[in-house]
Amino acid sequence: MAGGASRAQDYLMQIVTAGYGFDVPDIQNALMKTNYKSVEAAVEYLFANQDKDKGGGGGGASKPAATQSKNNDANKDSVSEKDIQDLRERIKKMELEGNFKLDVTQDIMNNAIKQNPNRPDDALNYIMDKYSHLIQATDSINNVSSKQDADALKQKLIDDAIKKKEEQEREAREREKQIEMDKRKAMEEQKERERKAIKHKEMVAANRARHLEKKKKKKSLAQKTTLEWHKRHEQYDKNDIERLRAIENNRNKQLQSVDSPDKAIQMLFERYGEDDARITIA
């Protein structure tokens, strides 16, 4: 509800500041009739109903008579409590949204309903038009009871509107400044993120290169070690073959030199000693 009241007051100030020449009650009535849709809708309503309110047009003579006849018939009808309550709620809503106080009595509401049967909006307009002197601004102790009071209230609304407009412009400038600062900050943060991302990629690439180089060296060392092992064992095999070949050659030479039993015994004595050889021979 506070938001609706602020919006209604803002619309009212904008229309007053524009200098169309409408009175405050008429502006408030237009805002209410257009359900506070927009300033343009309220101004359009004011201009559209300006001639009607003044009673212009060729058929104006017959309308008052018909209206008077309807009003006379309505005066005969009693006013229900439901109609009174409905009108009271509408007045309260207008007071909250328009930021003013309308001090009306039960008799005034009864008369308004009788004059406008089954038309609560017209009943409210009837009160606003006929009893505009009862309007009192909630932030002022002075009643709007005369043209001078209305002009003073109008000037106050204009001043408030100017102040509010200046405040809104100042806030708009601050918002623009803050938006610009936020943009610069966002751009700097984006650049910093990009710089960190590039640095991270470079670091990852360097680590990957180091890892690959280390892996390559390790593989090369393993291959070298394996090759050296194979070469070493190949040499071992060659040495064994040479040793076996030498042993075989010595055996063959010795066998060739033993061509008689005496030479055989002599060889045993030389190789194992005389005692051990004799045991073998026995």
GROMACS .gro file of C-alpha atoms in nm:
model
  282
    1MET     CA    1   0.000   0.000   0.000
    2ALA     CA    2   0.291   0.235   0.076
    3GLY     CA    3   0.419   0.183  -0.277
    4GLY     CA    4   0.077   0.273  -0.423
    5ALA     CA    5   0.059   0.591  -0.214
    6SER     CA    6   0.407   0.694  -0.328
    7ARG     CA    7   0.317   0.632  -0.691
    8ALA     CA    8  -0.010   0.833  -0.662
    9GLN     CA    9   0.174   1.124  -0.497
   10ASP     CA   10   0.442   1.113  -0.765
   11TYR     CA   11   0.184   1.117  -1.047
   12LEU     CA   12   0.000   1.403  -0.878
   13MET     CA   13   0.320   1.608  -0.849
   14GLN     CA   14   0.412   1.545  -1.212
   15ILE     CA   15   0.072   1.669  -1.339
   16VAL     CA   16   0.079   1.973  -1.110
   17THR     CA   17   0.434   2.058  -1.216
   18ALA     CA   18   0.340   2.032  -1.583
   19GLY     CA   19   0.119   2.341  -1.536
   20TYR     CA   20  -0.199   2.221  -1.708
   21GLY     CA   21  -0.405   2.439  -1.472
   22PHE     CA   22  -0.619   2.165  -1.317
   23ASP     CA   23  -0.705   2.178  -0.949
   24VAL     CA   24  -0.563   1.919  -0.712
   25PRO     CA   25  -0.900   1.748  -0.641
   26ASP     CA   26  -0.964   1.715  -1.017
   27ILE     CA   27  -0.621   1.561  -1.067
   28GLN     CA   28  -0.674   1.319  -0.779
   29ASN     CA   29  -1.014   1.226  -0.920
   30ALA     CA   30  -0.862   1.165  -1.266
   31LEU     CA   31  -0.591   0.945  -1.117
   32MET     CA   32  -0.851   0.743  -0.929
   33LYS     CA   33  -1.080   0.712  -1.233
   34THR     CA   34  -0.787   0.581  -1.442
   35ASN     CA   35  -0.687   0.347  -1.158
   36TYR     CA   36  -0.349   0.525  -1.129
   37LYS     CA   37  -0.243   0.368  -1.458
   38SER     CA   38  -0.013   0.651  -1.571
   39VAL     CA   39   0.028   1.027  -1.584
   40GLU     CA   40  -0.069   1.031  -1.953
   41ALA     CA   41  -0.393   0.842  -1.886
   42ALA     CA   42  -0.491   1.082  -1.607
   43VAL     CA   43  -0.417   1.393  -1.819
   44GLU     CA   44  -0.612   1.247  -2.111
   45TYR     CA   45  -0.906   1.186  -1.877
   46LEU     CA   46  -0.886   1.544  -1.746
   47PHE     CA   47  -0.896   1.697  -2.093
   48ALA     CA   48  -1.164   1.454  -2.213
   49ASN     CA   49  -1.397   1.542  -1.923
   50GLN     CA   50  -1.314   1.913  -1.901
   51ASP     CA   51  -1.602   2.023  -2.126
   52LYS     CA   52  -1.843   1.775  -1.968
   53ASP     CA   53  -1.770   1.911  -1.621
   54LYS     CA   54  -1.838   2.265  -1.744
   55GLY     CA   55  -2.177   2.157  -1.889
   56GLY     CA   56  -2.091   2.237  -2.254
   57GLY     CA   57  -2.287   2.099  -2.553
   58GLY     CA   58  -2.627   2.145  -2.709
   59GLY     CA   59  -2.804   1.871  -2.520
   60GLY     CA   60  -2.709   2.005  -2.177
   61ALA     CA   61  -3.050   2.147  -2.102
   62SER     CA   62  -3.234   1.816  -2.096
   63LYS     CA   63  -2.963   1.630  -1.899
   64PRO     CA   64  -2.998   1.822  -1.571
   65ALA     CA   65  -3.372   1.767  -1.571
   66ALA     CA   66  -3.330   1.393  -1.619
   67THR     CA   67  -3.058   1.385  -1.357
   68GLN     CA   68  -3.273   1.583  -1.113
   69SER     CA   69  -3.557   1.338  -1.170
   70LYS     CA   70  -3.327   1.044  -1.098
   71ASN     CA   71  -3.190   1.217  -0.791
   72ASN     CA   72  -3.540   1.283  -0.660
   73ASP     CA   73  -3.621   0.915  -0.703
   74ALA     CA   74  -3.296   0.817  -0.534
   75ASN     CA   75  -3.368   1.041  -0.235
   76LYS     CA   76  -3.673   0.828  -0.166
   77ASP     CA   77  -3.459   0.515  -0.135
   78SER     CA   78  -3.281   0.430   0.184
   79VAL     CA   79  -2.901   0.397   0.188
   80SER     CA   80  -2.775   0.053   0.283
   81GLU     CA   81  -2.489  -0.003   0.523
   82LYS     CA   82  -2.309  -0.195   0.249
   83ASP     CA   83  -2.310   0.112   0.022
   84ILE     CA   84  -2.184   0.328   0.308
   85GLN     CA   85  -1.904   0.083   0.387
   86ASP     CA   86  -1.807   0.056   0.021
   87LEU     CA   87  -1.788   0.436  -0.014
   88ARG     CA   88  -1.591   0.463   0.310
   89GLU     CA   89  -1.337   0.207   0.182
   90ARG     CA   90  -1.300   0.399  -0.143
   91ILE     CA   91  -1.239   0.722   0.050
   92LYS     CA   92  -0.976   0.552   0.267
   93LYS     CA   93  -0.802   0.412  -0.040
   94MET     CA   94  -0.795   0.755  -0.205
   95GLU     CA   95  -0.664   0.913   0.117
   96LEU     CA   96  -0.377   0.663   0.138
   97GLU     CA   97  -0.286   0.684  -0.229
   98GLY     CA   98  -0.330   1.061  -0.253
   99ASN     CA   99  -0.157   1.143   0.076
  100PHE     CA  100  -0.440   1.355   0.210
  101LYS     CA  101  -0.732   1.341   0.456
  102LEU     CA  102  -1.098   1.385   0.356
  103ASP     CA  103  -1.304   1.449   0.670
  104VAL     CA  104  -1.662   1.365   0.567
  105THR     CA  105  -1.961   1.284   0.787
  106GLN     CA  106  -2.219   1.007   0.764
  107ASP     CA  107  -2.476   1.253   0.625
  108ILE     CA  108  -2.240   1.361   0.347
  109MET     CA  109  -2.185   0.999   0.243
  110ASN     CA  110  -2.562   0.927   0.260
  111ASN     CA  111  -2.634   1.226   0.038
  112ALA     CA  112  -2.361   1.133  -0.210
  113ILE     CA  113  -2.499   0.779  -0.244
  114LYS     CA  114  -2.856   0.907  -0.283
  115GLN     CA  115  -2.745   1.148  -0.555
  116ASN     CA  116  -2.558   0.869  -0.736
  117PRO     CA  117  -2.740   0.540  -0.673
  118ASN     CA  118  -2.550   0.225  -0.768
  119ARG     CA  119  -2.256   0.439  -0.887
  120PRO     CA  120  -1.994   0.438  -0.608
  121ASP     CA  121  -1.728   0.606  -0.824
  122ASP     CA  122  -1.964   0.891  -0.907
  123ALA     CA  123  -2.059   0.916  -0.540
  124LEU     CA  124  -1.692   0.961  -0.452
  125ASN     CA  125  -1.650   1.221  -0.729
  126TYR     CA  126  -1.955   1.399  -0.597
  127ILE     CA  127  -1.793   1.431  -0.254
  128MET     CA  128  -1.458   1.541  -0.404
  129ASP     CA  129  -1.629   1.811  -0.613
  130LYS     CA  130  -1.875   1.944  -0.360
  131TYR     CA  131  -1.669   1.907  -0.042
  132SER     CA  132  -1.318   1.979  -0.174
  133HIS     CA  133  -1.278   2.230   0.111
  134LEU     CA  134  -1.266   1.931   0.350
  135ILE     CA  135  -0.949   1.797   0.188
  136GLN     CA  136  -0.649   1.821   0.421
  137ALA     CA  137  -0.295   1.723   0.330
  138THR     CA  138  -0.160   1.463   0.573
  139ASP     CA  139   0.169   1.650   0.601
  140SER     CA  140   0.003   1.986   0.662
  141ILE     CA  141  -0.222   2.124   0.940
  142ASN     CA  142  -0.403   2.360   0.703
  143ASN     CA  143  -0.733   2.260   0.545
  144VAL     CA  144  -0.783   2.320   0.175
  145SER     CA  145  -1.085   2.542   0.235
  146SER     CA  146  -1.024   2.819  -0.018
  147LYS     CA  147  -0.865   2.899  -0.349
  148GLN     CA  148  -0.567   3.045  -0.165
  149ASP     CA  149  -0.524   2.723   0.031
  150ALA     CA  150  -0.549   2.519  -0.286
  151ASP     CA  151  -0.290   2.742  -0.458
  152ALA     CA  152  -0.061   2.714  -0.157
  153LEU     CA  153  -0.096   2.337  -0.158
  154LYS     CA  154  -0.041   2.336  -0.531
  155GLN     CA  155   0.278   2.543  -0.493
  156LYS     CA  156   0.395   2.311  -0.218
  157LEU     CA  157   0.337   2.012  -0.441
  158ILE     CA  158   0.529   2.186  -0.720
  159ASP     CA  159   0.820   2.257  -0.485
  160ASP     CA  160   0.812   1.898  -0.359
  161ALA     CA  161   0.803   1.773  -0.717
  162ILE     CA  162   1.103   1.989  -0.811
  163LYS     CA  163   1.295   1.866  -0.508
  164LYS     CA  164   1.201   1.509  -0.583
  165LYS     CA  165   1.300   1.551  -0.947
  166GLU     CA  166   1.637   1.696  -0.844
  167GLU     CA  167   1.684   1.408  -0.601
  168GLN     CA  168   1.590   1.158  -0.873
  169GLU     CA  169   1.835   1.323  -1.115
  170ARG     CA  170   2.107   1.314  -0.851
  171GLU     CA  171   2.035   0.947  -0.782
  172ALA     CA  172   2.031   0.881  -1.157
  173ARG     CA  173   2.373   1.044  -1.190
  174GLU     CA  174   2.504   0.839  -0.900
  175ARG     CA  175   2.359   0.523  -1.056
  176GLU     CA  176   2.523   0.610  -1.389
  177LYS     CA  177   2.851   0.670  -1.209
  178GLN     CA  178   2.818   0.344  -1.016
  179ILE     CA  179   2.727   0.157  -1.335
  180GLU     CA  180   3.036   0.299  -1.506
  181MET     CA  181   3.253   0.204  -1.207
  182ASP     CA  182   3.103  -0.145  -1.206
  183LYS     CA  183   3.171  -0.177  -1.580
  184ARG     CA  184   3.534  -0.074  -1.536
  185LYS     CA  185   3.571  -0.308  -1.241
  186ALA     CA  186   3.412  -0.593  -1.439
  187MET     CA  187   3.646  -0.525  -1.733
  188GLU     CA  188   3.950  -0.522  -1.504
  189GLU     CA  189   3.836  -0.843  -1.337
  190GLN     CA  190   3.781  -1.000  -1.681
  191LYS     CA  191   4.131  -0.896  -1.790
  192GLU     CA  192   4.276  -1.034  -1.467
  193ARG     CA  193   4.090  -1.363  -1.521
  194GLU     CA  194   4.219  -1.381  -1.878
  195ARG     CA  195   4.575  -1.305  -1.762
  196LYS     CA  196   4.554  -1.576  -1.496
  197ALA     CA  197   4.406  -1.820  -1.748
  198ILE     CA  198   4.693  -1.754  -1.992
  199LYS     CA  199   4.948  -1.788  -1.713
  200HIS     CA  200   4.786  -2.111  -1.600
  201LYS     CA  201   4.793  -2.251  -1.956
  202GLU     CA  202   5.159  -2.157  -1.989
  203MET     CA  203   5.241  -2.320  -1.657
  204VAL     CA  204   5.051  -2.636  -1.752
  205ALA     CA  205   5.229  -2.647  -2.090
  206ALA     CA  206   5.568  -2.601  -1.921
  207ASN     CA  207   5.493  -2.875  -1.666
  208ARG     CA  208   5.377  -3.107  -1.944
  209ALA     CA  209   5.694  -3.037  -2.144
  210ARG     CA  210   5.911  -3.102  -1.839
  211HIS     CA  211   5.723  -3.423  -1.769
  212LEU     CA  212   5.760  -3.542  -2.128
  213GLU     CA  213   6.130  -3.456  -2.128
  214LYS     CA  214   6.181  -3.638  -1.800
  215LYS     CA  215   5.990  -3.937  -1.933
  216LYS     CA  216   6.195  -3.933  -2.253
  217LYS     CA  217   6.522  -3.921  -2.061
  218LYS     CA  218   6.407  -4.201  -1.834
  219LYS     CA  219   6.314  -4.414  -2.135
  220SER     CA  220   6.645  -4.339  -2.304
  221LEU     CA  221   6.836  -4.428  -1.986
  222ALA     CA  222   6.640  -4.752  -1.953
  223GLN     CA  223   6.718  -4.842  -2.313
  224LYS     CA  224   7.086  -4.763  -2.262
  225THR     CA  225   7.101  -4.966  -1.942
  226THR     CA  226   6.930  -5.262  -2.110
  227LEU     CA  227   7.164  -5.241  -2.406
  228GLU     CA  228   7.470  -5.232  -2.179
  229TRP     CA  229   7.335  -5.530  -1.983
  230HIS     CA  230   7.291  -5.729  -2.302
  231LYS     CA  231   7.640  -5.634  -2.424
  232ARG     CA  232   7.792  -5.728  -2.090
  233HIS     CA  233   7.620  -6.064  -2.080
  234GLU     CA  234   7.706  -6.123  -2.442
  235GLN     CA  235   8.072  -6.069  -2.350
  236TYR     CA  236   8.028  -6.306  -2.058
  237ASP     CA  237   7.901  -6.569  -2.300
  238LYS     CA  238   8.195  -6.507  -2.534
  239ASN     CA  239   8.438  -6.538  -2.244
  240ASP     CA  240   8.277  -6.865  -2.135
  241ILE     CA  241   8.300  -7.001  -2.488
  242GLU     CA  242   8.666  -6.900  -2.512
  243ARG     CA  243   8.741  -7.059  -2.175
  244LEU     CA  244   8.563  -7.382  -2.268
  245ARG     CA  245   8.740  -7.382  -2.603
  246ALA     CA  246   9.078  -7.336  -2.428
  247ILE     CA  247   8.999  -7.617  -2.186
  248GLU     CA  248   8.897  -7.839  -2.474
  249ASN     CA  249   9.215  -7.753  -2.663
  250ASN     CA  250   9.430  -7.829  -2.357
  251ARG     CA  251   9.249  -8.158  -2.309
  252ASN     CA  252   9.305  -8.251  -2.669
  253LYS     CA  253   9.672  -8.161  -2.647
  254GLN     CA  254   9.714  -8.366  -2.333
  255LEU     CA  255   9.530  -8.659  -2.484
  256GLN     CA  256   9.750  -8.642  -2.788
  257SER     CA  257  10.064  -8.636  -2.573
  258VAL     CA  258   9.958  -8.947  -2.376
  259ASP     CA  259  10.046  -9.223  -2.617
  260SER     CA  260  10.160  -9.490  -2.367
  261PRO     CA  261  10.072  -9.614  -2.016
  262ASP     CA  262  10.388  -9.474  -1.873
  263LYS     CA  263  10.311  -9.126  -2.002
  264ALA     CA  264   9.959  -9.155  -1.859
  265ILE     CA  265  10.093  -9.248  -1.515
  266GLN     CA  266  10.349  -8.972  -1.537
  267MET     CA  267  10.070  -8.722  -1.619
  268LEU     CA  268   9.864  -8.840  -1.318
  269PHE     CA  269  10.165  -8.802  -1.090
  270GLU     CA  270  10.220  -8.450  -1.218
  271ARG     CA  271   9.857  -8.347  -1.193
  272TYR     CA  272   9.745  -8.505  -0.864
  273GLY     CA  273  10.063  -8.598  -0.686
  274GLU     CA  274  10.222  -8.936  -0.650
  275ASP     CA  275  10.028  -9.053  -0.341
  276ASP     CA  276   9.684  -8.954  -0.467
  277ALA     CA  277   9.764  -9.092  -0.810
  278ARG     CA  278   9.869  -9.428  -0.663
  279ILE     CA  279   9.538  -9.452  -0.471
  280THR     CA  280   9.357  -9.394  -0.799
  281ILE     CA  281   9.563  -9.650  -0.984
  282ALA     CA  282   9.512  -9.916  -0.711
   0.00000   0.00000   0.00000
